[in-house]
Amino acid sequence: MSQIAWDQWLARWDDQQAGYLPDRDEQFELMLTIVDKLIGVPKRFVDLACGPGSISARTLRRFPSTEVIGVDLDPFLLEIARNAIPGARFAEADLRADNWDAVLGDAPVDAVCSATALHWLDPADLDTLARTLARRIRPGGVFLNADTMRLGPTEVPRLDAIAVELRNQIWSDSHANGVEDWETWWSAAAAEPAFTDLLAVRADRFANRTTTRDITLTDTLESFRKAGFQEVAVLGQVADKHLLAAIR
């Protein structure tokens, strides 16, 4: 493991993810700018469903004095994060489990950011997560999420279909131009013998995890409004990728 170039795996992850959201760096910069405008320099920042720590790394570059906590369930991606981003703390937790937020400690949180991860939750899980975040984020703090949120196949079926078609075209164009896709990245990781044990744990952990339906934009807006956030709105959109902000 000591011979692994962890920072290169993180960089390769960022390149791969940019194929699905070409303005990903700009989205992250916007998220941190919103945090800055609402809070200033956050004391405690959570990178939720952090993966290998893409948001954590950018947060530390912008706010080097901030306590950054990354939370994820994936043992392999967390290992990348711990080795590539030594300035942050990374904790393992299942966002579907009760009291997952114990890994954050007792102190309130100023800001929570997430990207391209929470769409794996069920709408009911999202409701529970929003209530947990409302309890953990201090008044005036903020939650930001850049993710796929369908417009709603039953609410606005024609617009939803157009947004999905546009999203798929973005992905297709990116990969046609040589950007590595999700499957290729994971195949490369599987070919590294040092990762065998971690990937086996990962495969077992995520076996048989399914969702009842895709989360829609309406689901997300309603979940955070019901949870008690003061202001909830979309501040950016590309096809059905939305940047949602919620002020506690």
Backbone as numpy.savetxt, mean C-alpha at the origin, in Angstrom:
# Nx Ny Nz CAx CAy CAz Cx Cy Cz
22.53 -15.18 2.70 21.71 -13.97 2.70 22.57 -12.71 2.70
23.74 -12.79 3.31 24.59 -11.61 3.40 25.07 -11.12 2.03
24.97 -11.98 1.03 25.43 -11.61 -0.31 24.31 -11.01 -1.17
23.10 -10.97 -0.64 21.97 -10.46 -1.42 22.03 -8.94 -1.52
21.83 -8.41 -2.71 21.78 -6.96 -2.93 20.34 -6.49 -2.71
19.99 -6.30 -1.45 18.60 -6.00 -1.09 18.10 -4.72 -1.72
18.94 -3.71 -1.78 18.51 -2.44 -2.37 18.19 -2.61 -3.85
18.87 -3.53 -4.52 18.57 -3.77 -5.92 17.23 -4.48 -6.10
16.91 -5.37 -5.17 15.60 -6.03 -5.23 14.49 -5.01 -4.99
14.71 -4.08 -4.08 13.71 -3.03 -3.85 13.57 -2.16 -5.10
14.69 -1.78 -5.70 14.64 -0.95 -6.91 13.93 -1.69 -8.05
14.19 -2.99 -8.15 13.54 -3.78 -9.20 12.04 -3.88 -8.94
11.67 -3.97 -7.66 10.24 -3.97 -7.28 9.59 -2.65 -7.71
10.25 -1.55 -7.41 9.70 -0.24 -7.77 9.51 -0.12 -9.28
10.48 -0.59 -10.04 10.37 -0.54 -11.50 9.20 -1.38 -11.98
9.06 -2.56 -11.40 7.97 -3.46 -11.79 6.61 -2.85 -11.47
6.50 -2.28 -10.27 5.22 -1.69 -9.86 4.85 -0.47 -10.71
5.86 0.24 -11.19 5.61 1.41 -12.03 4.96 1.02 -13.36
5.07 -0.24 -13.74 4.39 -0.70 -14.93 2.88 -0.71 -14.78
2.43 -0.80 -13.53 0.99 -0.81 -13.25 0.47 0.57 -12.87
1.36 1.45 -12.47 1.00 2.83 -12.16 2.17 3.71 -12.61
2.18 4.12 -13.89 3.35 4.81 -14.45 3.75 6.08 -13.70
2.80 6.75 -13.05 3.15 7.96 -12.30 3.28 7.66 -10.81
3.77 6.48 -10.50 3.85 6.02 -9.11 4.71 6.95 -8.25
5.87 7.32 -8.73 6.72 8.22 -7.95 6.03 9.55 -7.69
5.33 10.06 -8.69 4.61 11.31 -8.51 3.48 11.16 -7.50
2.82 10.00 -7.51 1.75 9.74 -6.54 2.32 9.71 -5.12
3.45 9.05 -4.94 4.08 8.99 -3.62 4.50 10.39 -3.16
5.06 11.16 -4.08 5.48 12.52 -3.73 4.27 13.36 -3.33
3.15 13.19 -4.04 1.94 13.92 -3.71 1.43 13.51 -2.33
1.46 12.21 -2.03 1.02 11.74 -0.72 1.81 12.42 0.40
3.13 12.45 0.25 3.97 13.04 1.29 3.82 14.55 1.35
3.53 15.18 0.21 3.26 16.61 0.21 1.98 16.92 0.97
0.97 16.08 0.80 -0.29 16.26 1.54 -0.04 16.10 3.04
0.74 15.09 3.41 1.11 14.91 4.81 1.79 16.17 5.33
2.72 16.70 4.58 3.47 17.89 4.98 2.54 19.09 5.16
1.62 19.28 4.24 0.72 20.43 4.30 -0.26 20.32 5.48
-0.68 19.12 5.81 -1.66 18.94 6.88 -1.02 18.87 8.26
0.18 18.29 8.33 0.78 17.96 9.62 2.11 18.66 9.85
2.84 18.93 8.78 4.24 19.30 8.91 5.05 18.02 8.95
6.08 17.99 9.75 6.89 16.78 9.88 6.18 15.83 10.86
5.76 14.65 10.38 5.07 13.73 11.29 6.04 13.12 12.29
5.56 12.93 13.54 6.38 12.24 14.54 6.35 10.73 14.29
5.14 10.20 14.03 5.00 8.76 13.80 4.22 8.54 12.51
4.79 7.75 11.63 4.25 7.52 10.28 4.16 6.01 10.06
3.04 5.55 9.53 2.84 4.13 9.25 2.73 3.91 7.74
3.56 3.01 7.25 3.50 2.53 5.86 2.69 1.23 5.93
1.41 1.32 5.57 0.48 0.21 5.78 0.47 -0.73 4.58
0.56 -2.05 4.86 0.73 -3.04 3.79 1.94 -2.63 2.96
3.07 -2.49 3.64 4.24 -1.79 3.11 5.00 -2.54 2.03
4.81 -3.88 1.91 5.62 -4.62 0.96 7.10 -4.46 1.30
7.95 -4.21 0.31 9.38 -4.06 0.56 9.78 -2.66 1.02
8.80 -1.81 1.33 9.11 -0.53 1.94 9.28 0.65 1.01
8.61 0.65 -0.12 8.77 1.74 -1.08 8.38 3.09 -0.48
7.25 3.15 0.22 6.81 4.41 0.83 7.71 4.76 2.01
8.10 3.76 2.79 8.97 4.00 3.94 10.27 4.68 3.52
10.88 4.18 2.46 12.14 4.75 1.99 11.98 6.22 1.59
10.91 6.52 0.89 10.68 7.90 0.46 10.33 8.80 1.64
9.61 8.26 2.61 9.26 9.05 3.80 10.50 9.43 4.58
11.43 8.49 4.75 12.65 8.79 5.49 13.53 9.80 4.75
13.50 9.76 3.43 14.28 10.75 2.68 13.69 12.16 2.87
12.37 12.23 2.93 11.72 13.55 3.08 11.67 14.00 4.54
11.44 13.06 5.45 11.31 13.38 6.87 12.28 12.51 7.67
13.56 12.79 7.64 14.55 11.90 8.25 14.40 11.72 9.76
13.73 12.66 10.44 13.57 12.53 11.89 12.32 11.76 12.30
11.50 11.37 11.34 10.22 10.70 11.62 10.43 9.24 11.99
9.64 8.77 12.96 9.60 7.34 13.27 8.69 6.68 12.23
9.27 5.84 11.41 8.53 5.17 10.34 8.35 3.70 10.68
7.09 3.24 10.64 6.77 1.85 10.94 6.08 1.25 9.72
6.67 0.21 9.15 6.06 -0.51 8.04 5.38 -1.76 8.55
4.19 -2.02 8.06 3.41 -3.18 8.50 2.98 -3.99 7.29
3.22 -5.30 7.34 2.82 -6.17 6.24 2.74 -7.60 6.76
2.10 -8.47 5.97 2.01 -9.89 6.32 3.00 -10.74 5.55
3.56 -10.19 4.48 4.42 -10.97 3.57 5.83 -11.08 4.15
6.27 -12.26 4.58 7.58 -12.38 5.22 8.74 -12.10 4.27
8.56 -12.39 3.00 9.64 -12.17 2.04 9.83 -10.68 1.75
8.72 -9.98 1.46 8.84 -8.55 1.18 9.31 -7.79 2.41
8.90 -8.22 3.59 9.39 -7.59 4.82 10.89 -7.78 4.99
11.41 -8.93 4.57 12.85 -9.17 4.67 13.61 -8.21 3.76
13.06 -7.96 2.58 13.68 -6.97 1.70 13.68 -5.61 2.39
12.53 -5.23 2.94 12.42 -3.92 3.58 13.40 -3.77 4.73
13.50 -4.77 5.59 14.38 -4.68 6.76 15.84 -4.52 6.35
16.22 -5.15 5.28 17.61 -5.09 4.85 17.92 -3.88 3.97
16.93 -3.41 3.23 17.16 -2.30 2.30 16.94 -0.94 2.95
16.15 -0.89 4.05 15.77 0.39 4.65 16.01 0.31 6.16
17.25 0.42 6.60 17.56 0.24 8.02 17.00 1.33 8.92
16.60 2.47 8.39 16.11 3.56 9.23 14.70 3.41 9.71
13.95 2.44 9.19 12.56 2.24 9.58 12.43 0.95 10.39
11.30 0.81 11.09 10.99 -0.44 11.79 9.89 -1.15 11.02
10.06 -2.45 10.80 9.08 -3.22 10.05 8.51 -4.32 10.91
7.19 -4.44 10.90 6.50 -5.38 11.77 5.54 -6.24 10.95
5.41 -7.49 11.36 4.53 -8.43 10.67 3.15 -8.41 11.33
2.12 -8.24 10.52 0.75 -8.23 11.04 -0.22 -8.51 9.90
-1.33 -9.16 10.25 -2.41 -9.45 9.30 -3.50 -8.41 9.52
-3.74 -7.55 8.54 -4.71 -6.48 8.69 -6.13 -6.99 8.84
-6.35 -8.27 8.57 -7.68 -8.86 8.78 -7.87 -9.37 10.20
-6.81 -9.41 10.97 -6.88 -9.99 12.32 -7.26 -8.92 13.34
-7.90 -9.35 14.42 -8.20 -8.44 15.52 -6.90 -7.98 16.17
-6.87 -6.71 16.56 -5.74 -6.15 17.31 -4.42 -6.21 16.54
-4.47 -6.22 15.22 -3.22 -6.21 14.45 -2.39 -4.98 14.78
-3.08 -3.90 15.18 -2.39 -2.63 15.41 -1.55 -2.62 16.69
-1.54 -3.72 17.43 -0.67 -3.79 18.60 0.80 -3.60 18.21
1.14 -3.94 16.97 2.53 -3.79 16.53 2.95 -2.33 16.44
1.99 -1.41 16.50 2.30 0.01 16.41 2.71 0.60 17.75
2.50 -0.14 18.83 2.74 0.43 20.15 1.54 1.25 20.59
1.68 1.95 21.71 0.54 2.65 22.31 0.36 4.07 21.81
1.40 4.71 21.33 1.33 6.12 20.96 0.47 6.33 19.73
-0.20 7.49 19.64 -0.99 7.79 18.44 -0.10 7.97 17.22
-0.72 7.93 16.06 -0.02 8.02 14.78 -0.45 9.31 14.08
0.49 9.97 13.43 0.19 11.21 12.71 -0.33 10.97 11.30
0.26 9.99 10.61 -0.11 9.75 9.22 0.05 8.27 8.89
-0.85 7.79 8.05 -0.78 6.41 7.54 -0.92 6.48 6.02
0.00 5.85 5.31 -0.07 5.81 3.85 0.01 4.37 3.37
-0.67 4.10 2.27 -0.65 2.77 1.67 -0.77 2.91 0.16
-0.31 1.89 -0.56 -0.39 1.93 -2.01 -0.50 0.52 -2.58
-1.41 0.37 -3.54 -1.58 -0.85 -4.34 -1.59 -2.12 -3.49
-2.33 -2.10 -2.38 -2.37 -3.27 -1.50 -3.74 -3.55 -0.92
-4.47 -2.53 -0.52 -5.70 -2.74 0.23 -6.84 -3.29 -0.63
-6.68 -3.29 -1.95 -7.72 -3.87 -2.80 -7.86 -5.38 -2.59
-6.89 -6.00 -1.87 -7.00 -7.42 -1.56 -7.99 -7.68 -0.44
-8.43 -6.66 0.27 -9.37 -6.83 1.37 -10.80 -6.95 0.86
-11.65 -7.59 1.67 -13.09 -7.56 1.44 -13.64 -6.22 1.91
-14.79 -5.79 1.38 -15.40 -4.55 1.88 -15.61 -4.56 3.39
-16.02 -5.70 3.96 -16.21 -5.77 5.41 -14.89 -5.59 6.15
-13.81 -6.15 5.60 -12.48 -5.98 6.20 -12.06 -4.51 6.14
-12.42 -3.84 5.06 -12.08 -2.43 4.91 -12.80 -1.59 5.96
-14.06 -1.92 6.24 -14.80 -1.22 7.30 -14.07 -1.34 8.63
-13.65 -2.57 8.95 -12.96 -2.80 10.22 -11.63 -2.06 10.26
-10.90 -2.09 9.15 -9.62 -1.39 9.08 -9.81 0.11 9.27
-10.83 0.68 8.64 -11.08 2.11 8.78 -11.37 2.48 10.23
-12.11 1.65 10.94 -12.40 1.93 12.35 -11.12 1.85 13.19
-10.27 0.87 12.88 -9.01 0.75 13.60 -8.14 1.98 13.36
-8.05 2.42 12.11 -7.24 3.59 11.79 -7.81 4.85 12.43
-9.14 4.95 12.51 -9.75 6.10 13.17 -9.37 6.15 14.65
-9.17 5.00 15.24 -8.77 4.92 16.65 -7.29 5.23 16.84
-6.48 4.87 15.85 -5.03 5.01 16.01 -4.46 6.33 15.50
-5.10 6.94 14.51 -4.62 8.21 13.97 -5.13 9.35 14.85
-4.27 10.23 15.23 -4.65 11.35 16.10 -5.59 12.30 15.37
-6.43 13.06 16.11 -7.26 14.08 15.45 -6.41 15.04 14.64
-6.82 15.26 13.41 -6.06 16.10 12.49 -5.04 15.34 11.67
-4.80 14.07 12.05 -3.91 13.22 11.27 -4.58 12.77 9.98
-3.84 12.03 9.15 -4.37 11.73 7.82 -4.05 10.31 7.39
-4.98 9.74 6.63 -4.78 8.47 5.94 -4.81 8.74 4.45
-3.85 8.15 3.73 -3.77 8.29 2.28 -3.59 6.92 1.64
-4.32 6.67 0.57 -4.22 5.38 -0.11 -4.28 5.56 -1.61
-3.25 5.09 -2.31 -3.22 5.10 -3.77 -3.41 3.66 -4.23
-4.54 3.36 -4.83 -4.84 1.96 -5.12 -5.92 1.85 -6.18
-6.08 0.61 -6.68 -7.18 0.30 -7.59 -8.47 0.27 -6.79
-9.42 1.10 -7.16 -10.75 1.08 -6.57 -11.74 1.20 -7.72
-12.39 0.12 -8.02 -13.35 0.12 -9.13 -14.39 1.22 -8.94
-14.82 1.82 -10.04 -15.87 2.82 -9.95 -17.19 2.20 -9.52
-17.38 0.93 -9.84 -18.59 0.23 -9.41 -19.32 -0.41 -10.56
-19.14 -1.74 -10.77 -19.78 -2.41 -11.91 -21.30 -2.42 -11.84
-21.87 -2.25 -10.65 -23.34 -2.18 -10.55 -23.81 -0.74 -10.42
-22.93 0.17 -9.95 -23.33 1.55 -9.74 -23.25 2.37 -11.02
-22.11 2.27 -11.70 -21.89 3.00 -12.95 -21.24 2.03 -13.94
-21.98 1.07 -14.44 -21.37 -0.03 -15.20 -20.61 0.40 -16.44
-21.11 1.38 -17.19 -20.41 1.77 -18.42 -19.12 2.52 -18.09
-19.18 3.41 -17.13 -17.98 4.14 -16.74 -16.96 3.20 -16.08
-17.44 2.26 -15.30 -16.56 1.29 -14.68 -15.84 0.47 -15.75
-16.58 0.04 -16.76 -15.98 -0.76 -17.83 -14.92 0.04 -18.59
-15.19 1.32 -18.84 -14.22 2.16 -19.53 -12.96 2.32 -18.68
-13.13 2.54 -17.37 -11.98 2.72 -16.48 -11.12 1.46 -16.44
-11.75 0.29 -16.39 -11.00 -0.97 -16.39 -10.26 -1.14 -17.70
-10.92 -0.81 -18.81 -10.28 -0.92 -20.12 -9.06 0.01 -20.21
-9.19 1.23 -19.69 -8.07 2.16 -19.70 -6.93 1.66 -18.83
-7.26 1.12 -17.67 -6.24 0.57 -16.77 -5.49 -0.57 -17.45
-6.23 -1.49 -18.07 -5.59 -2.62 -18.73 -4.71 -2.18 -19.89
-5.11 -1.11 -20.57 -4.29 -0.59 -21.67 -2.99 0.01 -21.15
-3.06 0.70 -20.02 -1.85 1.24 -19.38 -0.88 0.11 -19.07
-1.40 -0.95 -18.46 -0.56 -2.10 -18.12 0.04 -2.73 -19.37
-0.80 -2.91 -20.38 -0.33 -3.55 -21.62 0.76 -2.72 -22.29
0.57 -1.41 -22.34 1.56 -0.53 -22.97 2.88 -0.56 -22.20
2.79 -0.55 -20.88 4.00 -0.57 -20.06 4.81 -1.83 -20.32
4.14 -2.96 -20.32 4.85 -4.22 -20.48 5.33 -4.42 -21.92
4.60 -3.86 -22.86 5.06 -3.92 -24.25 6.33 -3.10 -24.45
6.52 -2.09 -23.59 7.72 -1.25 -23.67 8.86 -1.78 -22.81
8.71 -3.01 -22.32 9.82 -3.67 -21.64 9.82 -3.59 -20.13
8.79 -3.01 -19.51 8.73 -2.97 -18.05 8.40 -4.36 -17.53
9.16 -4.80 -16.56 8.95 -6.14 -15.98 7.57 -6.23 -15.35
6.89 -7.37 -15.52 5.58 -7.53 -14.91 5.68 -8.30 -13.60
4.55 -8.40 -12.90 4.46 -9.04 -11.59 4.97 -10.47 -11.62
4.50 -11.25 -12.58 4.86 -12.66 -12.65 6.36 -12.85 -12.88
6.95 -12.02 -13.73 8.38 -12.14 -14.01 9.22 -11.80 -12.79
8.80 -10.78 -12.05 9.54 -10.40 -10.83 9.53 -11.55 -9.82
8.36 -12.14 -9.61 8.27 -13.23 -8.64 9.00 -14.48 -9.13
9.01 -14.71 -10.43 9.77 -15.84 -10.97 11.27 -15.65 -10.73
11.73 -14.41 -10.86 13.15 -14.13 -10.61 13.47 -14.35 -9.14
12.57 -13.94 -8.26 12.80 -14.17 -6.82 12.84 -15.66 -6.51
11.95 -16.43 -7.14 11.90 -17.87 -6.91 13.17 -18.57 -7.40
13.87 -17.96 -8.35 15.09 -18.56 -8.89 16.31 -18.32 -8.00
16.15 -17.49 -6.96 17.26 -17.20 -6.05 17.22 -18.21 -4.89
18.18 -19.10 -4.79 18.15 -20.15 -3.75 18.04 -19.61 -2.33
18.61 -18.45 -2.07 18.57 -17.90 -0.71 17.17 -17.53 -0.26
16.24 -17.39 -1.21 14.88 -16.99 -0.88 13.93 -18.18 -0.69
14.40 -19.39 -0.87 13.52 -20.56 -0.90 12.67 -20.69 0.35
13.28 -20.59 1.52 12.53 -20.78 2.76 11.50 -19.69 2.98
11.88 -18.45 2.76 10.95 -17.35 2.94 9.76 -17.45 1.98
10.04 -17.82 0.75 8.96 -17.94 -0.23 8.02 -19.10 0.10
8.56 -20.15 0.71 7.71 -21.26 1.14 6.77 -20.82 2.25
7.28 -20.04 3.19 6.42 -19.50 4.25 5.37 -18.58 3.65
5.78 -17.77 2.70 4.84 -16.86 2.05 3.72 -17.62 1.34
4.09 -18.66 0.61 3.09 -19.45 -0.12 2.08 -20.07 0.82
2.56 -20.56 1.93 1.65 -21.16 2.91 0.74 -20.11 3.53
1.29 -18.95 3.79 0.52 -17.90 4.47 -0.59 -17.35 3.58
-0.34 -17.28 2.29 -1.34 -16.68 1.41 -2.19 -17.71 0.66
-2.02 -18.97 0.98 -2.85 -20.00 0.35 -4.32 -19.82 0.75
-5.18 -19.93 -0.21 -6.64 -19.92 0.03 -7.16 -18.59 0.57
-6.44 -17.51 0.34 -6.95 -16.20 0.73 -7.72 -15.62 -0.45
-9.00 -15.45 -0.28 -9.85 -14.96 -1.36 -10.69 -13.77 -0.87
-11.25 -13.04 -1.81 -12.17 -11.95 -1.48 -13.52 -12.22 -2.13
-14.56 -11.64 -1.54 -15.91 -11.86 -2.07 -16.17 -11.03 -3.32
-15.62 -9.82 -3.36 -15.74 -8.96 -4.55 -14.73 -7.83 -4.45
-14.51 -7.16 -5.58 -13.58 -6.04 -5.60 -14.12 -4.87 -4.79
-13.23 -4.19 -4.08 -13.59 -2.97 -3.38 -13.82 -1.86 -4.40
-14.88 -1.09 -4.22 -15.17 0.03 -5.10 -14.78 1.34 -4.42
-14.75 2.39 -5.22 -14.47 3.71 -4.67 -15.53 4.08 -3.63
-16.78 3.78 -3.92 -17.85 4.09 -2.97 -17.65 3.35 -1.66
-17.26 2.07 -1.74 -16.98 1.31 -0.51 -15.97 2.06 0.36
-14.90 2.52 -0.27 -13.80 3.13 0.47 -14.23 4.47 1.07
-14.88 5.30 0.28 -15.35 6.58 0.80 -16.29 6.38 1.99
-17.22 5.44 1.85 -18.20 5.21 2.91 -17.54 4.61 4.15
-16.59 3.72 3.97 -15.94 3.08 5.11 -15.26 4.12 5.99
-14.56 5.06 5.38 -13.82 6.05 6.18 -14.73 7.14 6.72
-15.79 7.44 6.02 -16.76 8.40 6.57 -17.48 7.79 7.77
-17.92 6.55 7.64 -18.60 5.88 8.76 -17.68 5.72 9.96
-16.39 5.57 9.71 -15.44 5.36 10.80 -15.17 6.64 11.59
-15.62 7.78 11.07 -15.49 9.02 11.82 -14.44 9.98 11.31
-13.90 9.75 10.11 -12.96 10.70 9.53 -13.72 11.96 9.11
-13.11 13.13 9.37 -13.82 14.40 9.15 -14.02 14.72 7.68
-12.98 14.50 6.88 -13.03 14.81 5.45 -12.45 13.64 4.68
-13.19 13.19 3.67 -12.75 12.06 2.85 -13.00 12.42 1.39
-11.95 12.37 0.57 -12.11 12.76 -0.83 -11.01 12.14 -1.67
-11.25 12.14 -2.99 -10.26 11.69 -3.96 -9.46 12.91 -4.43
-8.14 12.81 -4.37 -7.27 13.91 -4.78 -6.48 13.60 -6.05
-6.71 12.42 -6.61 -6.04 12.08 -7.87 -6.64 10.81 -8.44
-6.69 10.71 -9.77 -7.26 9.52 -10.41 -6.64 9.30 -11.78
-6.31 8.04 -12.07 -5.92 7.59 -13.40 -6.68 6.29 -13.64
-7.62 6.31 -14.61 -8.49 5.15 -14.85 -9.20 4.81 -13.53
-9.01 3.59 -13.00 -9.64 3.28 -11.71 -8.61 3.20 -10.59
-7.49 3.89 -10.78 -6.51 4.08 -9.71 -6.79 5.43 -9.06
-7.05 5.41 -7.76 -7.41 6.64 -7.05 -6.45 6.91 -5.92
-6.19 8.18 -5.68 -5.50 8.61 -4.46 -6.56 9.20 -3.54
-6.83 8.47 -2.47 -7.85 8.86 -1.52 -7.19 9.45 -0.27
-7.76 10.54 0.23 -7.27 11.17 1.46 -8.40 11.23 2.46
-8.08 10.96 3.73 -9.07 11.00 4.80 -8.43 11.66 6.02
-8.97 12.80 6.42 -8.46 13.53 7.59 -9.22 13.08 8.83
-8.48 12.68 9.84 -9.10 12.25 11.08 -9.51 13.47 11.92
